[in-house]
Short mmCIF file of C-alpha atoms in Angstrom, two decimals:
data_model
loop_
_atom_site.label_atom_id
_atom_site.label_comp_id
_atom_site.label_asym_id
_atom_site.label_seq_id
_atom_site.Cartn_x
_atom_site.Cartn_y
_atom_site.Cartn_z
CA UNK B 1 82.20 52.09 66.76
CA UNK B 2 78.82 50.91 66.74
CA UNK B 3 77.56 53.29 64.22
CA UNK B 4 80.25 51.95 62.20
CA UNK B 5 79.27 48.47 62.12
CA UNK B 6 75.84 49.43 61.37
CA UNK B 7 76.86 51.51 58.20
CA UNK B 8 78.88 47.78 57.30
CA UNK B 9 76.18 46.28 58.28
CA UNK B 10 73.71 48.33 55.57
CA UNK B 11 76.56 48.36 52.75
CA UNK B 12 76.67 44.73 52.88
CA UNK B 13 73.43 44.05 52.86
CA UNK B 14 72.42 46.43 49.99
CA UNK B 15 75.04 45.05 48.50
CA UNK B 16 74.12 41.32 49.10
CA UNK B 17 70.44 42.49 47.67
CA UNK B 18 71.85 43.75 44.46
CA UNK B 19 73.35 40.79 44.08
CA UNK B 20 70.53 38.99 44.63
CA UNK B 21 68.48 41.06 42.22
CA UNK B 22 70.58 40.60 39.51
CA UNK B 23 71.02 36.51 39.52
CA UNK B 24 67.20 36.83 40.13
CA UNK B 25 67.27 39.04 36.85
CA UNK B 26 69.63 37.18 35.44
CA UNK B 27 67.48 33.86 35.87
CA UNK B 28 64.19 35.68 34.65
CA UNK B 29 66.25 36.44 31.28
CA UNK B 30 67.50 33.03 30.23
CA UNK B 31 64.05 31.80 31.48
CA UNK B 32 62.68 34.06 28.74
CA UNK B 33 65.20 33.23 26.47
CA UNK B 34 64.63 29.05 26.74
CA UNK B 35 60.43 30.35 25.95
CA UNK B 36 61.24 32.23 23.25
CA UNK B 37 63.39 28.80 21.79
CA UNK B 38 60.15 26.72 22.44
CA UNK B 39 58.15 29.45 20.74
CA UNK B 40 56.18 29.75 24.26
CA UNK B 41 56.18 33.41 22.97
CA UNK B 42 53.08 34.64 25.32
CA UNK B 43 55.17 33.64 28.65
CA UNK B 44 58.06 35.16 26.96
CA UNK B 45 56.47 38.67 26.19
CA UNK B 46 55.15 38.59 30.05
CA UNK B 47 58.27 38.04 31.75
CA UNK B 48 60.16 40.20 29.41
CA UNK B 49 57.74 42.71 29.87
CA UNK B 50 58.02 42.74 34.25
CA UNK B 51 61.58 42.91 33.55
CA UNK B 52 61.92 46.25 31.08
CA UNK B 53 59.43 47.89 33.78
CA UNK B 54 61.52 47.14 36.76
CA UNK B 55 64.60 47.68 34.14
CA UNK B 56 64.38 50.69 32.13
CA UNK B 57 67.87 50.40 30.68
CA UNK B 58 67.99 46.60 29.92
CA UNK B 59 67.98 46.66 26.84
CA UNK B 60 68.31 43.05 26.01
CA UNK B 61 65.05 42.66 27.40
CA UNK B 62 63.85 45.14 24.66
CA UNK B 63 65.36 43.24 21.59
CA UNK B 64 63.90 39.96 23.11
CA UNK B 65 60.47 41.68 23.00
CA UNK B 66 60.81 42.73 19.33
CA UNK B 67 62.49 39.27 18.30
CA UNK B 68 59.09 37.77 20.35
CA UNK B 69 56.60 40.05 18.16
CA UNK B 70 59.05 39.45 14.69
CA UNK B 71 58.35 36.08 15.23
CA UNK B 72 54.50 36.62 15.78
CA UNK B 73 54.43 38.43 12.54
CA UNK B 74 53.48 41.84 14.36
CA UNK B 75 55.94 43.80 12.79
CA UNK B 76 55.31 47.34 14.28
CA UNK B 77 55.03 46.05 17.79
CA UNK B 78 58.35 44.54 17.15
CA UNK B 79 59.69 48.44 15.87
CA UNK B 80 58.44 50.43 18.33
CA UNK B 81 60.77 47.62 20.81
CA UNK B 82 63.84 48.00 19.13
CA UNK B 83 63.33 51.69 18.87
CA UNK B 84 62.99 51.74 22.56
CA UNK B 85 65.95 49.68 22.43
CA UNK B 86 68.60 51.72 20.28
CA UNK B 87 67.39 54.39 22.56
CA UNK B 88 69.07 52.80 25.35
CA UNK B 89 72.12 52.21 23.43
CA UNK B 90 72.35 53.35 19.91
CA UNK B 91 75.58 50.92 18.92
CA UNK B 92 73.48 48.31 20.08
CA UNK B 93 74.30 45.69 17.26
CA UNK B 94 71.39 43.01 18.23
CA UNK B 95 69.13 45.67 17.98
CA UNK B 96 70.47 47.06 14.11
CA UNK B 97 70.65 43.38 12.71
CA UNK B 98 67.29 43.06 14.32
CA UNK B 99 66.01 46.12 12.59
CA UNK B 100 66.81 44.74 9.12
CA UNK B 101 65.94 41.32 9.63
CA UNK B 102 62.19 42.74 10.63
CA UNK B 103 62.10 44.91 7.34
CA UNK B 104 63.52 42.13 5.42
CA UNK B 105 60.18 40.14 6.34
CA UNK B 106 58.45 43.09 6.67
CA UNK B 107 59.40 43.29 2.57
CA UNK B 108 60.61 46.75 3.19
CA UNK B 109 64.46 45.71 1.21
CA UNK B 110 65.34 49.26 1.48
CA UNK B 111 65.27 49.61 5.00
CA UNK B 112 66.54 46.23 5.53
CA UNK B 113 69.58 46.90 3.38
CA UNK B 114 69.98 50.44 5.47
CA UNK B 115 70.09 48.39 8.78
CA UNK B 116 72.01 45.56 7.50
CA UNK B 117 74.81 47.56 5.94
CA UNK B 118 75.10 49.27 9.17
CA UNK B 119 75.09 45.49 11.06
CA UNK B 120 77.74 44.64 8.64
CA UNK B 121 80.24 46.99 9.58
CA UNK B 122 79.56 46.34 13.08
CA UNK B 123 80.34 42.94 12.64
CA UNK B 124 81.76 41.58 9.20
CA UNK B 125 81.09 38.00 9.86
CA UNK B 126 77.70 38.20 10.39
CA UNK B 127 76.12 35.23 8.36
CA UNK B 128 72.71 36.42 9.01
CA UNK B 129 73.07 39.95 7.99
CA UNK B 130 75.10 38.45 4.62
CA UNK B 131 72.31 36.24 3.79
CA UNK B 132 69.73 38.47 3.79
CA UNK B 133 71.65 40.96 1.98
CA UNK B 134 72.16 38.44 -0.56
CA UNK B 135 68.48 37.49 -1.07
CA UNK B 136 67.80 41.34 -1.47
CA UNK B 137 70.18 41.73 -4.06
CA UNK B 138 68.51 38.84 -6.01
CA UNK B 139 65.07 40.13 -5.17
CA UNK B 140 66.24 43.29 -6.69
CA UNK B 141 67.18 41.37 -9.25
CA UNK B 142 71.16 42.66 -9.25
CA UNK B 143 72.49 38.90 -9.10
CA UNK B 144 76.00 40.20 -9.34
CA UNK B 145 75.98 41.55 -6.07
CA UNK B 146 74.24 38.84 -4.61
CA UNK B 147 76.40 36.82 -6.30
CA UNK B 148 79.41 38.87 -4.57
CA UNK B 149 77.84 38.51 -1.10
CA UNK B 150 77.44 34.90 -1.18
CA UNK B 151 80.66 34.07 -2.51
CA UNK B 152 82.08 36.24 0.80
CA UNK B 153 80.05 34.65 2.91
CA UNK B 154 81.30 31.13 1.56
CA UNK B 155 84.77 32.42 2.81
CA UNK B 156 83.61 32.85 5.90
CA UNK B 157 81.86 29.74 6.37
CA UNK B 158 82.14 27.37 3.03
CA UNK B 159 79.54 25.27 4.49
CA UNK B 160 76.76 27.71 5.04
CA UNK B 161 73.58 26.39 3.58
CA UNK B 162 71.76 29.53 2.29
CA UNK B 163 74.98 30.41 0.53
CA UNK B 164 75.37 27.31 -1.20
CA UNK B 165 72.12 27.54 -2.54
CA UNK B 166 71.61 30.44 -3.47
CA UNK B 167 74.69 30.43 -5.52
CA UNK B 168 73.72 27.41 -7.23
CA UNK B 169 70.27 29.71 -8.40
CA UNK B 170 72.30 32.28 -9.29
CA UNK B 171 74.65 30.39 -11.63
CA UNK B 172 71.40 28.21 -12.79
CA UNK B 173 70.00 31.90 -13.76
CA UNK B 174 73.35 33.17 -15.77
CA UNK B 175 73.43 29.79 -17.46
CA UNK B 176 76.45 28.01 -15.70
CA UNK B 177 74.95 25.03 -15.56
CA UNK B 178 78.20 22.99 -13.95
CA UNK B 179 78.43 25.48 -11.18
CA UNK B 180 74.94 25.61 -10.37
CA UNK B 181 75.43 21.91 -9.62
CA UNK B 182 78.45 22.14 -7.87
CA UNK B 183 77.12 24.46 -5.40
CA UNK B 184 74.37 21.69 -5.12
CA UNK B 185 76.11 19.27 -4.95
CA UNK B 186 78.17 21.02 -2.34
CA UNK B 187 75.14 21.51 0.13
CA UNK B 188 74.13 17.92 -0.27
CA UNK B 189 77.45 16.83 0.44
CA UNK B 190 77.96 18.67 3.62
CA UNK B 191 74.31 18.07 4.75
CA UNK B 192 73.56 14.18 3.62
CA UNK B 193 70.36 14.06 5.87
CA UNK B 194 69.11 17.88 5.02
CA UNK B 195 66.07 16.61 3.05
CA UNK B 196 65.91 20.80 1.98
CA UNK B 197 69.23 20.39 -0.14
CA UNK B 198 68.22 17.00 -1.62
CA UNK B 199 65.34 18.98 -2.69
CA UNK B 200 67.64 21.57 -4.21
CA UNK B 201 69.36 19.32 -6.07
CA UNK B 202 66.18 17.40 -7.50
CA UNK B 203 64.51 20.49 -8.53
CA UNK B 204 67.74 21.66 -10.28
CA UNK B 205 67.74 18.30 -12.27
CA UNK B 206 64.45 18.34 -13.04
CA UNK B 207 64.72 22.19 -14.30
CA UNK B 208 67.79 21.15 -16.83
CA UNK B 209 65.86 17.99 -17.93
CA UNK B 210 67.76 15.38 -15.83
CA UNK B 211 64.36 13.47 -14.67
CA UNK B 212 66.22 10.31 -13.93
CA UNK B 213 68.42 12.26 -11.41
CA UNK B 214 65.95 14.96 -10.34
CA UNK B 215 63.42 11.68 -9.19
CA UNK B 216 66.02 10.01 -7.53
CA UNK B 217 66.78 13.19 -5.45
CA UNK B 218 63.20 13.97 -4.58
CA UNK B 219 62.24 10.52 -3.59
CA UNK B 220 66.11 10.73 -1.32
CA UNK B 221 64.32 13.75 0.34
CA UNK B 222 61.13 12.11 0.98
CA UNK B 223 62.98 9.51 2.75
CA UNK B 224 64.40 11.96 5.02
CA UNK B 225 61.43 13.81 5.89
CA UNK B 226 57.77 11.81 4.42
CA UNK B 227 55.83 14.89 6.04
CA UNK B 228 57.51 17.48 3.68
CA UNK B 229 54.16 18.25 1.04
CA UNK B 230 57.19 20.37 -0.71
CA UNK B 231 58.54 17.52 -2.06
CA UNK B 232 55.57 15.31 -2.81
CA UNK B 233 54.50 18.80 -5.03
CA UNK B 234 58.34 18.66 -6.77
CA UNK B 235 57.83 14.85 -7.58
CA UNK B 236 54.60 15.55 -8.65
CA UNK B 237 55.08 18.62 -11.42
CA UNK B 238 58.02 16.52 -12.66
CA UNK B 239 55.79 13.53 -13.11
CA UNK B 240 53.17 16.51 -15.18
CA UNK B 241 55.69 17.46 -17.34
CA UNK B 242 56.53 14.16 -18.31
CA UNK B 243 52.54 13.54 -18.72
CA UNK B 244 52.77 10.82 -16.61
CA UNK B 245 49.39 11.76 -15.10
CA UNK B 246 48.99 8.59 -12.51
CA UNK B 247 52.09 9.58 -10.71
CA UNK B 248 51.61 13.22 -10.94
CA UNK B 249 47.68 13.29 -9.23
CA UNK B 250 49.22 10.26 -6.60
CA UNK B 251 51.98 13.28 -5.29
CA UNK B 252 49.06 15.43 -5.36
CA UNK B 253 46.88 13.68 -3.27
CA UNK B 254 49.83 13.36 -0.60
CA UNK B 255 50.59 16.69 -0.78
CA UNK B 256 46.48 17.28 0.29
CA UNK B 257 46.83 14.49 3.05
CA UNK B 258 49.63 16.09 4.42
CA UNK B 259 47.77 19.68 4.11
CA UNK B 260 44.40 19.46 2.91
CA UNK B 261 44.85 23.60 2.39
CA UNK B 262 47.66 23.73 0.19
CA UNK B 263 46.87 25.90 -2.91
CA UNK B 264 49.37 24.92 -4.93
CA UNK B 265 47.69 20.58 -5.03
CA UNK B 266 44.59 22.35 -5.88
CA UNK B 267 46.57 24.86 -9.09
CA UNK B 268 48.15 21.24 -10.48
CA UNK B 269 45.37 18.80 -10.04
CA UNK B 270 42.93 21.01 -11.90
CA UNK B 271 45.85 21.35 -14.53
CA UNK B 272 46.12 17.79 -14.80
CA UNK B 273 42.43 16.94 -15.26
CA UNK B 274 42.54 19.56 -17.81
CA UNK B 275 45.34 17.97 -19.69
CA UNK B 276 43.35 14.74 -19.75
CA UNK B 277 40.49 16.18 -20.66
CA UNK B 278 38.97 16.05 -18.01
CA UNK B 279 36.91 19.55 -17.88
CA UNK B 280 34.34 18.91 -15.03
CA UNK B 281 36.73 17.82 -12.39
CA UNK B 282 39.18 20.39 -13.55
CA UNK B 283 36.56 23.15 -12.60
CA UNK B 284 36.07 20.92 -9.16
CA UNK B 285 39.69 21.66 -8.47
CA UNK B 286 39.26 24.96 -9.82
CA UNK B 287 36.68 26.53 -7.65
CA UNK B 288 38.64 24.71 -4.22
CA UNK B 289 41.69 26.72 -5.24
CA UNK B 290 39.82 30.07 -5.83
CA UNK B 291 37.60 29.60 -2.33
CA UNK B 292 40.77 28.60 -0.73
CA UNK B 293 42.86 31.38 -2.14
CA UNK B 294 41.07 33.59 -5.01
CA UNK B 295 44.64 35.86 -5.31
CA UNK B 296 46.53 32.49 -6.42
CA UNK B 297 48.16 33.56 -9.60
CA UNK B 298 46.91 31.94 -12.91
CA UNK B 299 44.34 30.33 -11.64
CA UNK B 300 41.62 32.18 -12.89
CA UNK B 301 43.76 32.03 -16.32
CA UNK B 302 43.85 28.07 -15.86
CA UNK B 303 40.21 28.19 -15.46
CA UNK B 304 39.65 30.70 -18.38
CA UNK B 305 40.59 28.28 -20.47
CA UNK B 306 38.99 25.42 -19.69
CA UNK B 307 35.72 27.14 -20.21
CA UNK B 308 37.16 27.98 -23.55
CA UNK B 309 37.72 24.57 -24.01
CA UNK B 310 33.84 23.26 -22.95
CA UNK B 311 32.82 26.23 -25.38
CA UNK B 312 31.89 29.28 -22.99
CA UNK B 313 33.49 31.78 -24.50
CA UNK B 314 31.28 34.25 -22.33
CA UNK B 315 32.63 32.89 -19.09
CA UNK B 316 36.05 32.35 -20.04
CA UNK B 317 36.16 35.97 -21.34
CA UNK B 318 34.90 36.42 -17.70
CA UNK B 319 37.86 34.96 -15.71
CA UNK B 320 40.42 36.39 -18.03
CA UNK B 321 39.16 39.47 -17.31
CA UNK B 322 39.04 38.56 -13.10
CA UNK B 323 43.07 37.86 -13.88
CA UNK B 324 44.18 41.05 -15.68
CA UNK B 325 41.93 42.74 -12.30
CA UNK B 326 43.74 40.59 -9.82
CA UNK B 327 47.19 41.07 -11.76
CA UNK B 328 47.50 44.41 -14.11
CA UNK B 329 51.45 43.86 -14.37
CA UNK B 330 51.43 40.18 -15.91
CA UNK B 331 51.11 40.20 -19.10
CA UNK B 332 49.61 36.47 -19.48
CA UNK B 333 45.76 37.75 -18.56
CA UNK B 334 46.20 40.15 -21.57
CA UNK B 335 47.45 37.22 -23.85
CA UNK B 336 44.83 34.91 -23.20
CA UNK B 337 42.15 38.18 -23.27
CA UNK B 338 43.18 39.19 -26.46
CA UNK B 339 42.94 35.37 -28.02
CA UNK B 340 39.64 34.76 -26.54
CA UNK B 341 38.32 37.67 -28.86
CA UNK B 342 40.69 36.73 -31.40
CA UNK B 343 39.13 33.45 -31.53
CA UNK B 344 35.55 34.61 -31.10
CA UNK B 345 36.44 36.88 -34.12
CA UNK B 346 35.97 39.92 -32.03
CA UNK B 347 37.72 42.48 -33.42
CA UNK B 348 36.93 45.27 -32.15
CA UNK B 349 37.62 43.97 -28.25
CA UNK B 350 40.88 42.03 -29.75
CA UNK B 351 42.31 45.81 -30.95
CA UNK B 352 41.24 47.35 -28.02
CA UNK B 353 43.53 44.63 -25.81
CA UNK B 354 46.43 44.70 -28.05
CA UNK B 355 46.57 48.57 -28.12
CA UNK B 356 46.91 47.74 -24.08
CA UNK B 357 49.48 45.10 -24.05
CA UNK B 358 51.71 47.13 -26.02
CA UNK B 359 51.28 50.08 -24.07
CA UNK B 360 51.95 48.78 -20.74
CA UNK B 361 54.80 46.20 -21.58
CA UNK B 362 56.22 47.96 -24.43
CA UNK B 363 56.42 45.00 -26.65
CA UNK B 364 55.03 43.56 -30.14
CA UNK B 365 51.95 41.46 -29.09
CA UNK B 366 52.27 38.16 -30.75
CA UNK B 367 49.67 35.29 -30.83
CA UNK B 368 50.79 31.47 -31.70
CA UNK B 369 50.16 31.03 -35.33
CA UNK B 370 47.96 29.22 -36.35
CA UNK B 371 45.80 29.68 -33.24
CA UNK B 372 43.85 26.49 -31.67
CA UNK B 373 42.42 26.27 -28.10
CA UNK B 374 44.96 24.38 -27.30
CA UNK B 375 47.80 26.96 -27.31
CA UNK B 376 46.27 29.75 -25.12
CA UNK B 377 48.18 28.09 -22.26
CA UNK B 378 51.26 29.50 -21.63
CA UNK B 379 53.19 25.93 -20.09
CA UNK B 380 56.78 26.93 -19.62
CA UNK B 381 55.55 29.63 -17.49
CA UNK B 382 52.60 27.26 -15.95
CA UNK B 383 54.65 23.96 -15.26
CA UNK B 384 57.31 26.10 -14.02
CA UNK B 385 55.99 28.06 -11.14
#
């Protein structure tokens, strides 16, 4: 009798310590969970950490650490975790639409597609794994799948943000102007106070020519949120392409007091003072940008030309030469190259660029006729980034 109350005696107890253990795990986990929320992601890793160690098959604690490090931007770190996760349990859906998400920011589409397919059938109303399907089908450029996607994911939730946009792009791109805005529209609608969709919206305007609307919009937004430098840089390319320079370089500015490192202030201000003729102060803003960021696209094209226009052909040659280095696919560098000898009635050099231009883009090379200094730019594509 009394060695059978001491064998209840240990079953209860172990089991009364189990239980223990696992509200004490239990309580480490959502404690993890709440840091990760916060974006305390150092504590997060830590206790995460003790618990896989004492926890070899928790693999929650696993996807946690690679949602931690996907967060962090350390993509492989966040791999190898949900690896080590899927090896615990291979149907392990958190782990699959984790996967893809990772190699959709990763920029690996193809794997991200392979992982979110697989998420997908796991789970058809995933919004997540939709979304970012979507985006790679219009990265891809294949809009008609993306297209496809979003509209499915509108029937699962018609009020689903990314999905609204992104089929108001996608319309905007085939030309359906009316739907474009009515999927606009539609995000606004649901989300009044979203300063992001009254954004949207004034962008589209201001892309079909509706200024009136597309300001109204923007300044709406600004309301909303007056530390968004997004929208002071919207107001203020709208204001550029209307030449209303005053209003453009006053957006400017605010965007640089919000962010005195945003590249794109630096890209339109030096613009602007180029448009007015400016030259000095456009090379001011010039030579910020390129410290700042000397991969920002165009801007050693921008700058190209306004050497051109002070009359240094040698060091505008120069910088159209830095752009074709920094970007041998665009076919703007070559352009500008090619009218720069043009200009300088350099033959020779101007043959030797149009032989180029053809071969890589496969396409008649055609300068503006009659060519000025003043048509080198290439605006749409400029005013339009």
């Amino acid at each position: 009798m009394k060695k059978l109350i001491i064998y209840y005696i240990i079953i209860f107890t172990w089991l009364g310590f189990n239980t223990m253990f696992s509200q004490t795990l239990s309580s480490e986990f959502e404690t993890a969970k709440q840091l990760l929320l916060q974006r305390n992601y150092n504590d997060a890793i830590v206790i995460l950490d003790k618990i896989l160690n004492e926890n070899k098959e928790y693999f929650e604690a696993a996807n946690l650490l690679a949602k931690a490090y996907t967060n962090l931007g350390l993509y492989e770190e966040a791999e190898k975790f949900y690896i080590k996760s899927l090896s615990i349990k291979p149907d392990n859906y958190d782990a699959i639409a984790g996967m893809g998400s990772m190699f959709f920011l990763k920029g690996n589409y193809n794997a991200a597609e392979l992982y979110l397919r697989k998420a997908g059938k796991m789970n058809g109303n995933s919004a997540r794994a939709l979304s970012l399907l979507g985006k790679i089908g219009m990265i891809k450029g294949d809009y008609k799948e993306a297209k496809r996607i979003f509209l499915e994911l509108t029937e699962i939730d018609s009020t689903n943000s990314e999905a609204l946009t992104n089929l108001g792009i996608i319309y905007q791109q085939e030309g359906d102007v009316a739907k474009a805005e009515m999927y606009f529209r539609k995000e606004v609608n649901h989300y009044p106070n979203d300063e992001l969709a009254r954004m949207n919206l004034g962008v589209f305007y201001g892309s079909i020519g509706e200024f009136h609307k597309s300001i109204v919009e923007l300044n709406k937004a600004k309301e909303l949120n007056p530390k968004d430098e997004n929208v002071y840089l919207s107001l203020g390319v709208f204001y550029l392409q209307k030449k209303i320079y005053g209003e453009a370089e006053k957006n400017f500015r605010d965007v640089l007091a919000l962010n005195r490192f945003n590249p794109d202030a630096y890209f339109y201000l030096m613009l602007l003072k180029m448009k007015k003729g400016d030259l000095d102060n456009a090379l001011i803003y010039g030579n910020k940008l390129t410290k700042l960021n000397d991969e920002y696209p165009q801007a050693h094209l921008v700058i190209s030309n306004i050497y051109l226009l002070k009359d240094d052909y040698k060091t505008a040659i120069e910088h159209a030469k830095i752009e074709i280095s920094k970007f041998p696919k665009n076919p703007e560098g070559y352009l500008l190259l090619a009218g720069l000898y043009y200009y300088a009635g350099d033959e020779l050099n101007f043959n030797i660029v149009k032989v180029k231009f053809q071969r890589l883009f496969g396409k008649e090379f055609n300068l503006k006729n009659p060519l000025t200094k003043d048509n080198f730019l290439l605006e749409s594509e400029l005013m339009g980034r």
